[in-house]
Coordinates of C-alpha atoms in Angstrom, one line a residue:
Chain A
X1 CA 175.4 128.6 140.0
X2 CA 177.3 130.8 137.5
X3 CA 178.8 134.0 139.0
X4 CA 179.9 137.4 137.5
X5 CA 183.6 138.5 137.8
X6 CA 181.9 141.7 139.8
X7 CA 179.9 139.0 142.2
X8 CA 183.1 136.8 142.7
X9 CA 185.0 139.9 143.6
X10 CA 181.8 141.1 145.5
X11 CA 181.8 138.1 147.8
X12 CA 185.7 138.5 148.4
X13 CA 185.4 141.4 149.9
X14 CA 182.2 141.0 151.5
X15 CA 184.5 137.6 153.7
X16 CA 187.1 139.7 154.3
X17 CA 185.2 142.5 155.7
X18 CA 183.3 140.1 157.8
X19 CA 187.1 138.2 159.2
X20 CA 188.3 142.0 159.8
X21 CA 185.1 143.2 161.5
X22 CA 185.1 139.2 163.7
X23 CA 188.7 140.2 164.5
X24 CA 187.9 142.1 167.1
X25 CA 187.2 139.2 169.4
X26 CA 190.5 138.2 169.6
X27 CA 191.6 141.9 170.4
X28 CA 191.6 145.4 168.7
X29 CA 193.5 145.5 165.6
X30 CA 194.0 147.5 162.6
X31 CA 192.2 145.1 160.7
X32 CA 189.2 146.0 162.5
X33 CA 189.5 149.4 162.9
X34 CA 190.0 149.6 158.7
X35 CA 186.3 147.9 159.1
X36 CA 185.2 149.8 161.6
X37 CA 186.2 153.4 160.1
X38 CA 184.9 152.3 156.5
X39 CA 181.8 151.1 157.9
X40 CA 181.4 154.7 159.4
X41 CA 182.3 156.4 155.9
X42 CA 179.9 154.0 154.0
X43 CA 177.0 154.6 156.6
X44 CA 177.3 158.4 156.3
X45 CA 177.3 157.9 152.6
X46 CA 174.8 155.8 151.8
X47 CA 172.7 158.3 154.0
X48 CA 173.6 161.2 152.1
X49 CA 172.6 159.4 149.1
X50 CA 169.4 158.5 150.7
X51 CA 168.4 161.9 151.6
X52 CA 169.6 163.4 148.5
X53 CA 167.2 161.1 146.5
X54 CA 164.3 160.3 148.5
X55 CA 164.2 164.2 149.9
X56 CA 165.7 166.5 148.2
X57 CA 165.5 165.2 144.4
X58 CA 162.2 163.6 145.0
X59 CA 160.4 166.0 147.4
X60 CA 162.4 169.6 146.2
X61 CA 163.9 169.5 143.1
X62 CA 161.5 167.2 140.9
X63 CA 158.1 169.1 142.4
X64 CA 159.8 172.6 142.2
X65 CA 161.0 172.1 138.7
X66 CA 157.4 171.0 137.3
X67 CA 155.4 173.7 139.4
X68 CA 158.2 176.4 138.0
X69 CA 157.0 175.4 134.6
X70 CA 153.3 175.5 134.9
X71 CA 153.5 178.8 137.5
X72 CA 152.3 181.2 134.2
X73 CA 149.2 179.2 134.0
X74 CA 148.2 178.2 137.0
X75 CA 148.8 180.6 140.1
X76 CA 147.9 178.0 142.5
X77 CA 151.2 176.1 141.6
X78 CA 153.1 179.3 143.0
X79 CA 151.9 177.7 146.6
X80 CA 154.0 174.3 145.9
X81 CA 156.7 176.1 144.6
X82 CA 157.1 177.8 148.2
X83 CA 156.2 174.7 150.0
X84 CA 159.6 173.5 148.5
X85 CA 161.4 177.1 149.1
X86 CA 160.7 177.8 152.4
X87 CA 161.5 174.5 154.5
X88 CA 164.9 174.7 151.9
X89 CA 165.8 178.3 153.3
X90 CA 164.3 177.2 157.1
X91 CA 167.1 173.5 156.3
X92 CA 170.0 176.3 155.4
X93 CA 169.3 178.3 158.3
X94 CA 170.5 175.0 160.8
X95 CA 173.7 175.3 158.7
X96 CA 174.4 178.5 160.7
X97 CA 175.8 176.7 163.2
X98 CA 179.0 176.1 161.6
X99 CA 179.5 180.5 162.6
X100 CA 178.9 180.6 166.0
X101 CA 178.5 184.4 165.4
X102 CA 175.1 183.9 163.7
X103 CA 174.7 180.3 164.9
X104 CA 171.1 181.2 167.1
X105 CA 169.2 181.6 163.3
X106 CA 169.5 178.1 163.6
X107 CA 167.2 178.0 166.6
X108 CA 164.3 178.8 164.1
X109 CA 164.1 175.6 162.3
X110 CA 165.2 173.5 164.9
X111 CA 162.5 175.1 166.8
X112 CA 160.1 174.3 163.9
X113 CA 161.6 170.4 164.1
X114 CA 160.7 169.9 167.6
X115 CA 157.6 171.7 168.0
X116 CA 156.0 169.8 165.4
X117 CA 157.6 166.5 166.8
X118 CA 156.7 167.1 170.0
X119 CA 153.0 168.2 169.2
X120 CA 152.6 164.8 166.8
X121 CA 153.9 162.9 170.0
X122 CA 151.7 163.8 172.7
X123 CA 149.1 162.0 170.9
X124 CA 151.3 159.4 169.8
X125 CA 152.4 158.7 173.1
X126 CA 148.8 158.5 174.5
X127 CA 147.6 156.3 171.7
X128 CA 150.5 154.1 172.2
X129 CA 151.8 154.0 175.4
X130 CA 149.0 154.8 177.8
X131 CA 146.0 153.4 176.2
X132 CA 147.0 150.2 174.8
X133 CA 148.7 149.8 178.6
X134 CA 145.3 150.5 180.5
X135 CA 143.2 148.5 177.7
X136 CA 145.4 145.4 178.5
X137 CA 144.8 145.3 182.0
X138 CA 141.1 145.7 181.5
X139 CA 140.1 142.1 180.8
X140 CA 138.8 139.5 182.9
X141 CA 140.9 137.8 185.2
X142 CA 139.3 134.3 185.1
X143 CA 138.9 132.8 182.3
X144 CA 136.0 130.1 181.6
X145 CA 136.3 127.2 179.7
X146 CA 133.2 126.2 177.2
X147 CA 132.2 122.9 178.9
X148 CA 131.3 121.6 175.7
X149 CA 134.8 121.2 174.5
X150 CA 137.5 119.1 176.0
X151 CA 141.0 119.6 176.6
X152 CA 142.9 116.8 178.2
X153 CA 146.1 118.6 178.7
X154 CA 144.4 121.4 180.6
X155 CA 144.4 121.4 184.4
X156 CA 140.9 122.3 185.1
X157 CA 139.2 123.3 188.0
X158 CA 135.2 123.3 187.2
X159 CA 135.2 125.2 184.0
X160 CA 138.6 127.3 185.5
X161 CA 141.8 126.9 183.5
X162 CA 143.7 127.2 186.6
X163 CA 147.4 128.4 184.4
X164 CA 145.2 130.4 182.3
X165 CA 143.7 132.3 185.1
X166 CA 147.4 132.2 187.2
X167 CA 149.1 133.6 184.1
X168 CA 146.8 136.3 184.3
X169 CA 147.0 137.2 187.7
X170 CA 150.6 137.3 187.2
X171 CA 150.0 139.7 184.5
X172 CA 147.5 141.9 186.4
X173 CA 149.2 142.1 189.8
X174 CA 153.0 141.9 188.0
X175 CA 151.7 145.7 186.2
X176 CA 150.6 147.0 189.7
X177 CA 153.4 146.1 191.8
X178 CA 155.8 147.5 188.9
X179 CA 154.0 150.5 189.1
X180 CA 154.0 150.4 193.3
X181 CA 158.0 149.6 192.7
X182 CA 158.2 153.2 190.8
X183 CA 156.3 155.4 193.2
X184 CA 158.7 156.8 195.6
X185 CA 156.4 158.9 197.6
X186 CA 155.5 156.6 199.8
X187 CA 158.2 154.4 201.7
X188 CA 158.8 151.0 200.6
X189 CA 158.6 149.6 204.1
X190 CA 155.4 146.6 205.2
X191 CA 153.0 145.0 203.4
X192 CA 153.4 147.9 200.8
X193 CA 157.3 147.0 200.4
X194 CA 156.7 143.5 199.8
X195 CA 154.1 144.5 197.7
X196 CA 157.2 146.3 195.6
X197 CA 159.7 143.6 196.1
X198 CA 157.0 141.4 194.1
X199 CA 157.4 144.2 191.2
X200 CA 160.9 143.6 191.2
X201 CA 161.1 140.0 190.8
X202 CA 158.5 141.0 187.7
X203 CA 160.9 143.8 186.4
X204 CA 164.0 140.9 186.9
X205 CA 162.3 138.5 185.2
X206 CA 161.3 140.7 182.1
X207 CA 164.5 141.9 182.1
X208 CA 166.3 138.6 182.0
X209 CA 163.9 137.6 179.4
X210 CA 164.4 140.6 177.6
X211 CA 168.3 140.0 177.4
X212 CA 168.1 136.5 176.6
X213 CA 165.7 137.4 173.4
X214 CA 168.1 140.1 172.2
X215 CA 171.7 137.9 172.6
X216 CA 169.8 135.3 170.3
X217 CA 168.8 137.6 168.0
X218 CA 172.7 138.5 167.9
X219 CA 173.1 135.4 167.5
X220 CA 171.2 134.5 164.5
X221 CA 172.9 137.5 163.0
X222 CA 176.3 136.2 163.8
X223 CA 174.8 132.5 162.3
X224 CA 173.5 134.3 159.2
X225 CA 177.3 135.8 158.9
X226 CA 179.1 131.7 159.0
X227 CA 176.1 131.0 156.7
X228 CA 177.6 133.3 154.3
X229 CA 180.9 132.4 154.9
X230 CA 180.2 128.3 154.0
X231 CA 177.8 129.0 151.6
X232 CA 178.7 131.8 149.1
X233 CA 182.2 132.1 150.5
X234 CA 183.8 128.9 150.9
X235 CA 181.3 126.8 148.3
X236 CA 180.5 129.7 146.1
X237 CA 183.3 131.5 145.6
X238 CA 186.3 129.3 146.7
X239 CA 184.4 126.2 144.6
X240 CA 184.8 123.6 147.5
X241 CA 181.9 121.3 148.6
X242 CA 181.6 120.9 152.2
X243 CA 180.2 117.9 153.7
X244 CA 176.9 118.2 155.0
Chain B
X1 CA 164.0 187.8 167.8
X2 CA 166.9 185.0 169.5
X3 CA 164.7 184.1 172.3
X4 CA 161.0 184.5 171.7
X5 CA 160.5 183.7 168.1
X6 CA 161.8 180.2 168.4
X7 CA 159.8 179.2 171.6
X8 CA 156.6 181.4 169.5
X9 CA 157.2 178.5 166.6
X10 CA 158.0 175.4 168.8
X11 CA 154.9 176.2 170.7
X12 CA 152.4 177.4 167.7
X13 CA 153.6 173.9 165.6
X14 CA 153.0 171.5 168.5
X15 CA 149.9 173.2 169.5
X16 CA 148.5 172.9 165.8
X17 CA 149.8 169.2 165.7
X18 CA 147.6 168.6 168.8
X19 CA 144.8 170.9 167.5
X20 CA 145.0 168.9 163.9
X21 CA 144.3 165.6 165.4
X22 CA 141.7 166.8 167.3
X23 CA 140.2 168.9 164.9
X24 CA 140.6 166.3 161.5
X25 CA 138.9 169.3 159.0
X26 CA 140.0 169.2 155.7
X27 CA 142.8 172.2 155.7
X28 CA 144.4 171.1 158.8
X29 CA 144.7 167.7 157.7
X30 CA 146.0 169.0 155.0
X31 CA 148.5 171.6 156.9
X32 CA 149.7 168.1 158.8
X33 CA 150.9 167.1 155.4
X34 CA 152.8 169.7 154.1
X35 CA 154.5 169.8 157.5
X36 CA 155.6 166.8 157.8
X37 CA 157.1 167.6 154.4
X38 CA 158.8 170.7 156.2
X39 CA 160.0 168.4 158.8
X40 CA 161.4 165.8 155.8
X41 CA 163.7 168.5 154.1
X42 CA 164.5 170.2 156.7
X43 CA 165.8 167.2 158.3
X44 CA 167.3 166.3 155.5
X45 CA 169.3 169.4 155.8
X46 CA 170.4 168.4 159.5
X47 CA 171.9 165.4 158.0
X48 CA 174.3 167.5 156.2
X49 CA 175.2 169.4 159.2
X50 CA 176.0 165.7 160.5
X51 CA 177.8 164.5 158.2
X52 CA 179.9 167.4 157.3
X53 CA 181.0 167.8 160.4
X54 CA 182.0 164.3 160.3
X55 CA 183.9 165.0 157.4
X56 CA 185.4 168.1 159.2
X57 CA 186.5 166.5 162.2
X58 CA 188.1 163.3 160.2
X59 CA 189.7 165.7 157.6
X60 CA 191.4 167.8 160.8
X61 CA 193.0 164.5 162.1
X62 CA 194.5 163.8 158.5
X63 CA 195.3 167.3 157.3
X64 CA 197.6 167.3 161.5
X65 CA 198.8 163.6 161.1
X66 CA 197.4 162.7 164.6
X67 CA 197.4 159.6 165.6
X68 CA 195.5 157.2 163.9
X69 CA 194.9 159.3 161.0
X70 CA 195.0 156.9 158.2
X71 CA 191.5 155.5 159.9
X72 CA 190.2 159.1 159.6
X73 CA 191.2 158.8 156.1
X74 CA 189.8 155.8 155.6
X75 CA 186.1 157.2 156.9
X76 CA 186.5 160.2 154.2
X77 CA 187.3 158.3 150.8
X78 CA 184.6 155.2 152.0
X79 CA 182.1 158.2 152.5
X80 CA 183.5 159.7 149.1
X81 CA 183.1 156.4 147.1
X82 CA 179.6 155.5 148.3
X83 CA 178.0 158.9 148.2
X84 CA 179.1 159.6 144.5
X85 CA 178.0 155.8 144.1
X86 CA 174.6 156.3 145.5
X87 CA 174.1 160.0 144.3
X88 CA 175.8 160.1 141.2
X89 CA 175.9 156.4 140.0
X90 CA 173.1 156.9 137.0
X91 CA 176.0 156.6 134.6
X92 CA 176.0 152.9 135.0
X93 CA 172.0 151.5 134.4
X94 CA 171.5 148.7 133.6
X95 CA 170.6 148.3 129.6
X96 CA 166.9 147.4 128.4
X97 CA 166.4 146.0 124.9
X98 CA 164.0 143.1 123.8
X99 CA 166.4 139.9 124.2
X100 CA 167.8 138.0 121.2
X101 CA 168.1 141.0 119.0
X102 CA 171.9 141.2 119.3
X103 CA 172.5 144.1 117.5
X104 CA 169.7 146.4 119.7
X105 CA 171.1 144.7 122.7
X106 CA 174.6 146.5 121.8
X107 CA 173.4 149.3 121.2
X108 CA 171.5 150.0 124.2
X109 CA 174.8 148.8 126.2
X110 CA 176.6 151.7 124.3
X111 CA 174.1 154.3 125.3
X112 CA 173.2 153.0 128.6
X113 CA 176.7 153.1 129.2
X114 CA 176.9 156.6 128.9
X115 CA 173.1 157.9 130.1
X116 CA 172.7 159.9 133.3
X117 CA 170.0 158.7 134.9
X118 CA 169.9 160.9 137.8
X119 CA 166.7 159.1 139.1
X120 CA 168.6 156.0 139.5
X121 CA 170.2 156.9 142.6
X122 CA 169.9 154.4 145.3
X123 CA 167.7 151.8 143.2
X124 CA 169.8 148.7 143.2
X125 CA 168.2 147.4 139.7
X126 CA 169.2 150.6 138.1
X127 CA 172.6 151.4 139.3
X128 CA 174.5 148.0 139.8
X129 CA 177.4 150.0 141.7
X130 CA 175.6 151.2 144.4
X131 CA 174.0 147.8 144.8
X132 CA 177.4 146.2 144.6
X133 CA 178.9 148.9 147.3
X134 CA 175.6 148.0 149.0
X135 CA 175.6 144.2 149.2
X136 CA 179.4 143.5 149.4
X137 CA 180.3 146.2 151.9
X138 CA 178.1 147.9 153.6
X139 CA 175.3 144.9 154.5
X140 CA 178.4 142.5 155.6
X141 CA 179.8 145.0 157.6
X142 CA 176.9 145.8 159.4
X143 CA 175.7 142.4 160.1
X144 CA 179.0 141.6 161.5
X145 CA 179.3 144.6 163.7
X146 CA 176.0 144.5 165.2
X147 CA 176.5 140.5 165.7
X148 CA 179.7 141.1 167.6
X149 CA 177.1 142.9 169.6
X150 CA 176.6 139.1 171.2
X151 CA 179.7 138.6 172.0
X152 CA 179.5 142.0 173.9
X153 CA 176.0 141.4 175.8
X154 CA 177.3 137.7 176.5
X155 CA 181.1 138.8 178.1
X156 CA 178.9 141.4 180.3
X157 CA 177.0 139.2 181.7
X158 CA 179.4 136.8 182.2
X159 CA 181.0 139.7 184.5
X160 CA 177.4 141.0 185.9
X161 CA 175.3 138.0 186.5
X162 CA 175.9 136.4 189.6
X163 CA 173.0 135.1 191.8
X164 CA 174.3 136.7 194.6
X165 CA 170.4 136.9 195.5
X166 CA 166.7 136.1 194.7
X167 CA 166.1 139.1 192.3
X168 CA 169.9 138.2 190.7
X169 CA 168.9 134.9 190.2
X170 CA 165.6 135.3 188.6
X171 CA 167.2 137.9 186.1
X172 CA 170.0 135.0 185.5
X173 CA 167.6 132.3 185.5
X174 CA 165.2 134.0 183.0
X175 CA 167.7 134.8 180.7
X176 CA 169.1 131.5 180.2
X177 CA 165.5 129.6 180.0
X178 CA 164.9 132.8 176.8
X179 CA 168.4 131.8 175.1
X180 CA 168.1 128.2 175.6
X181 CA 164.5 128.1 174.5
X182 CA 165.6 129.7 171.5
X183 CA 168.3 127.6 170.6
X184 CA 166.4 124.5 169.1
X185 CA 168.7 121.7 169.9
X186 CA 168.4 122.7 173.6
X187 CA 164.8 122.4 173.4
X188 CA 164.9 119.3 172.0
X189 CA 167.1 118.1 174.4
X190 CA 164.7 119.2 177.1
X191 CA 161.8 117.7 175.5
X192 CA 163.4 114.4 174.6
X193 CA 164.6 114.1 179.0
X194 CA 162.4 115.4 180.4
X195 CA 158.8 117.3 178.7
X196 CA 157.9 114.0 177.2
X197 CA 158.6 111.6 180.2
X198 CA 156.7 113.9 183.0
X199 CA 153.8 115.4 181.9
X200 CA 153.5 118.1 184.4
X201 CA 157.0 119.5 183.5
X202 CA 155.8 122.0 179.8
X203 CA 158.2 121.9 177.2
X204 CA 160.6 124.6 176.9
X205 CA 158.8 126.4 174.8
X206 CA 156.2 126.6 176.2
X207 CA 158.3 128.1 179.9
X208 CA 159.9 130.1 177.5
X209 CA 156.6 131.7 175.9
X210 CA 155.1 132.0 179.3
X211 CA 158.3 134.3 180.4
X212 CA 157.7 136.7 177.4
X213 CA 154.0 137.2 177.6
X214 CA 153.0 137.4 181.2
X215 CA 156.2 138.4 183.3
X216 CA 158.1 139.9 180.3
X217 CA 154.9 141.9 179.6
X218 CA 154.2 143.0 183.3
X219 CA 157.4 144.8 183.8
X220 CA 156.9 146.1 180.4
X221 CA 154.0 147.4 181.2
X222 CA 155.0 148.7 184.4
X223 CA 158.0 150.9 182.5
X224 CA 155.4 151.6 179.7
X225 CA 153.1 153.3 182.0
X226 CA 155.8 155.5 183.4
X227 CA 157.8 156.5 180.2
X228 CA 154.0 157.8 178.8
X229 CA 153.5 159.9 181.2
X230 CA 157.1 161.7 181.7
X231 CA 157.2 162.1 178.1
X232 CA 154.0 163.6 178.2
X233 CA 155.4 165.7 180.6
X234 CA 158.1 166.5 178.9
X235 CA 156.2 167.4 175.9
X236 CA 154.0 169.6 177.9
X237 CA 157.2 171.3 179.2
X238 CA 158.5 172.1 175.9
X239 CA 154.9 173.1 174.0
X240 CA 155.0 176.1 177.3
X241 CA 158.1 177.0 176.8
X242 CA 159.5 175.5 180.3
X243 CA 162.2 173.5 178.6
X244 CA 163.9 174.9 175.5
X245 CA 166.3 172.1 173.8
X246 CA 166.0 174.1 170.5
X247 CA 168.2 176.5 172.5
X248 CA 170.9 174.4 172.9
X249 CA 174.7 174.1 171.6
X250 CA 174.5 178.4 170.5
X251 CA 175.5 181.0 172.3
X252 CA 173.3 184.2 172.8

């Protein structure tokens, strides 16, 4: 495939960002903290361009300057234009806080931030923590088979899937002993303690699990980075075919 | 005025958020909207505070020569280039002009050349050099970083995971049946010795699936259950005015 002079270069520098970035491994370096420091820069950047686009050119500027124009003919557009003023004064306000002598006007809209936030998450947090949680657990336990169909690989026991109906005793008694493991009003000590201990064993497991599906989703990062490097690097850029 | 009027606004805005969803009429539904546009400039606005006093406390390490300044300097003109890139980069769209005509195609690449699209912004198509910035430096960079992040989690556990007990081991032993279930040559492996000669043994897969739906899920759950409820409580603190992080970091 044909590349552009800007895409050859492009690739260049992509590889050796990704060697100065992977240099790290062996220790910490100057090549990696030039990464590290320009990958700060560039992340702060391309936010600021993001905001000044998709908020304040998009959501102020573009609205503000048609409802300015058509405010002589139609009064109800003097309502946008201070829908864009007001959260723009309320946004210079937090700036205040840069003088320390008037830095509490910027309580106001942080006030405004987090009263709103917190008032859209109560419900949020019901509807998506606590409801789906206590919806899961309310299904049945055992599960039935249709005798009618037959599966071979199934342990059975009448019409029982008996690792069906395991699993989900795992699942159902796992939830409640987490829970148990959490409640420290009452001692962990008896039946009630092993009762907990099981919730640990659930929490260790999930845990383990947990950490094992995050260090291969590293991983097929770091895989996608060595893709690059053969592909586009080495054979695209650098021209040499690699076996394979 | 310091004290009252920002606990008056925190608690009137949550309390019509909660009222809104409640109470779906048509001007309230409405209110939520413009809002949440509030919320979107004004936090647009926090950003800047952010950022410039990132610029700020870089620009004081270069402007004293500390140590390690150069870096700091680094941070400043990478934040420089890609901001006027992304922000400012209209200069450089991309001409249009029905192909083959040669002479239109030239033209348009004259004027395109020097027309200010502000618009264009961070639309790869439109402005090439904020893609380029985007693709070549920024998406390799970040890929990289965060997939050292592996290297990290692994060298932890090397140091933390030892089955010095049951609850150790079932963490250890968990983790390794997830990463090896997801690495497809050990599965195969596993299938080929010992899933496809003794049919009670399941394939890894399969043990693998099983430890991310029902155990996985449990503790989940479990934690689920418990951060609902003390963020509930927390938000309930705040709406009555019990806890006041809108206060913080200024001085009376």
């Amino acid at each position: 495939m044909e590349m552009t002079t800007a895409e050859l270069i492009g690739i260049w520098v992509a590889a050796a960002l990704t060697f100065c970035a992977l240099s790290f491994l062996y220790k910490d370096n100057p090549f990696y903290q030039v990464a590290e420091s320009l990958f700060v820069g560039v992340s702060a950047g391309y936010g600021a361009a993001f905001v000044l686009h998709q908020v304040i050119y998009q959501d102020v500027i573009i609205p503000l300057s048609v409802s300015v124009q058509v405010v002589s003919e139609e009064p109800s557009a003097l309502l946008q234009v201070a829908n864009r003023i007001l959260p723009c004064i309320l946004g210079l306000m937090i700036l205040a806080r840069f003088f320390p002598s008037i830095g509490w006007i910027s309580r106001w809209p942080l006030a405004f931030i987090i009263g709103y936030g917190t008032g859209f998450n109560v419900m949020f947090i019901i509807q998506t923590f606590l409801l789906p949680q206590i919806y899961g657990m309310v299904k049945p336990l055992v599960e039935v088979a249709d005798p009618t169909v037959t599966t071979p690989d199934v342990v059975m026991i009448g019409n029982v899937p008996l690792m069906a109906t395991i699993s989900n005793l795992v699942l159902f008694v796992g939830v409640l002993a987490v829970i148990a493991y959490f409640f420290f009003s009452k001692p962990h000590t008896g039946a009630y303690g092993k009762f907990t201990k099981f919730g640990v064993w659930m929490l260790m497991l999930g845990f383990g699990a947990t950490y094992g599906n995050t260090v291969m989703a590293r991983m097929s990062l770091l895989i996608g980075r060595i893709q690059f490097l053969l592909d586009d690097w080495i054979q695209g850029a650098m021209g040499i075919n690699l076996p394979g | 005025m310091r004290k009252q009027v920002p606990f008056l606004i925190a608690t009137i805005m949550g309390l019509a958020m909660v009222v809104q969803f409640f109470v779906p009429a048509h001007g309230l539904v409405e209110m939520q909207a413009i809002v949440l546009l509030y919320g979107r400039i004004i936090g647009a606005f926090a950003l800047i505070l952010g950022i410039v006093s990132l610029i700020r406390v870089n620009w004081v390490r270069v402007k004293r020569k500390s140590e390690n300044w150069p870096y700091a300097l680094i941070t400043i003109i990478g934040f420089i280039i890609m901001f006027l890139a992304g922000g400012f980069g209209g200069f450089f769209i991309e001409p249009e002009a029905p192909a083959g005509e040669a002479e239109a195609v030239a033209a348009a690449d004259e004027a395109a050349a020097w027309d200010f699209d502000f618009g264009a912004g961070i639309d790869q198509e439109r402005n090439p050099v904020f893609g380029w910035l985007f693709n070549y430096v920024f998406v390799p960079m970040d890929a990289t970083i965060f997939a050292l992040l592996a290297f990290y989690v692994a060298s932890a556990a090397y140091r933390a995971m030892r089955a010095r007990d049951l609850t150790a081991g079932l963490l250890l032993g968990a983790a390794v049946i997830v990463m090896l279930g997801r690495a497809s040559l050990a599965s195969f492996w596993w299938d080929q010795l010992l899933s496809s000669r003794i049919d009670i043994i399941p394939t890894l897969g399969e043990i693998t699936e099983w430890l991310m739906v029902y155990p996985n899920t449990a503790a989940k759950r479990g934690v689920y259950f418990g951060v609902g409820l003390a963020a509930l409580g927390q938000a309930i603190r705040i709406l009555v005015g019990l806890e006041r992080p809108y206060m913080a970091g200024t001085s009376d």
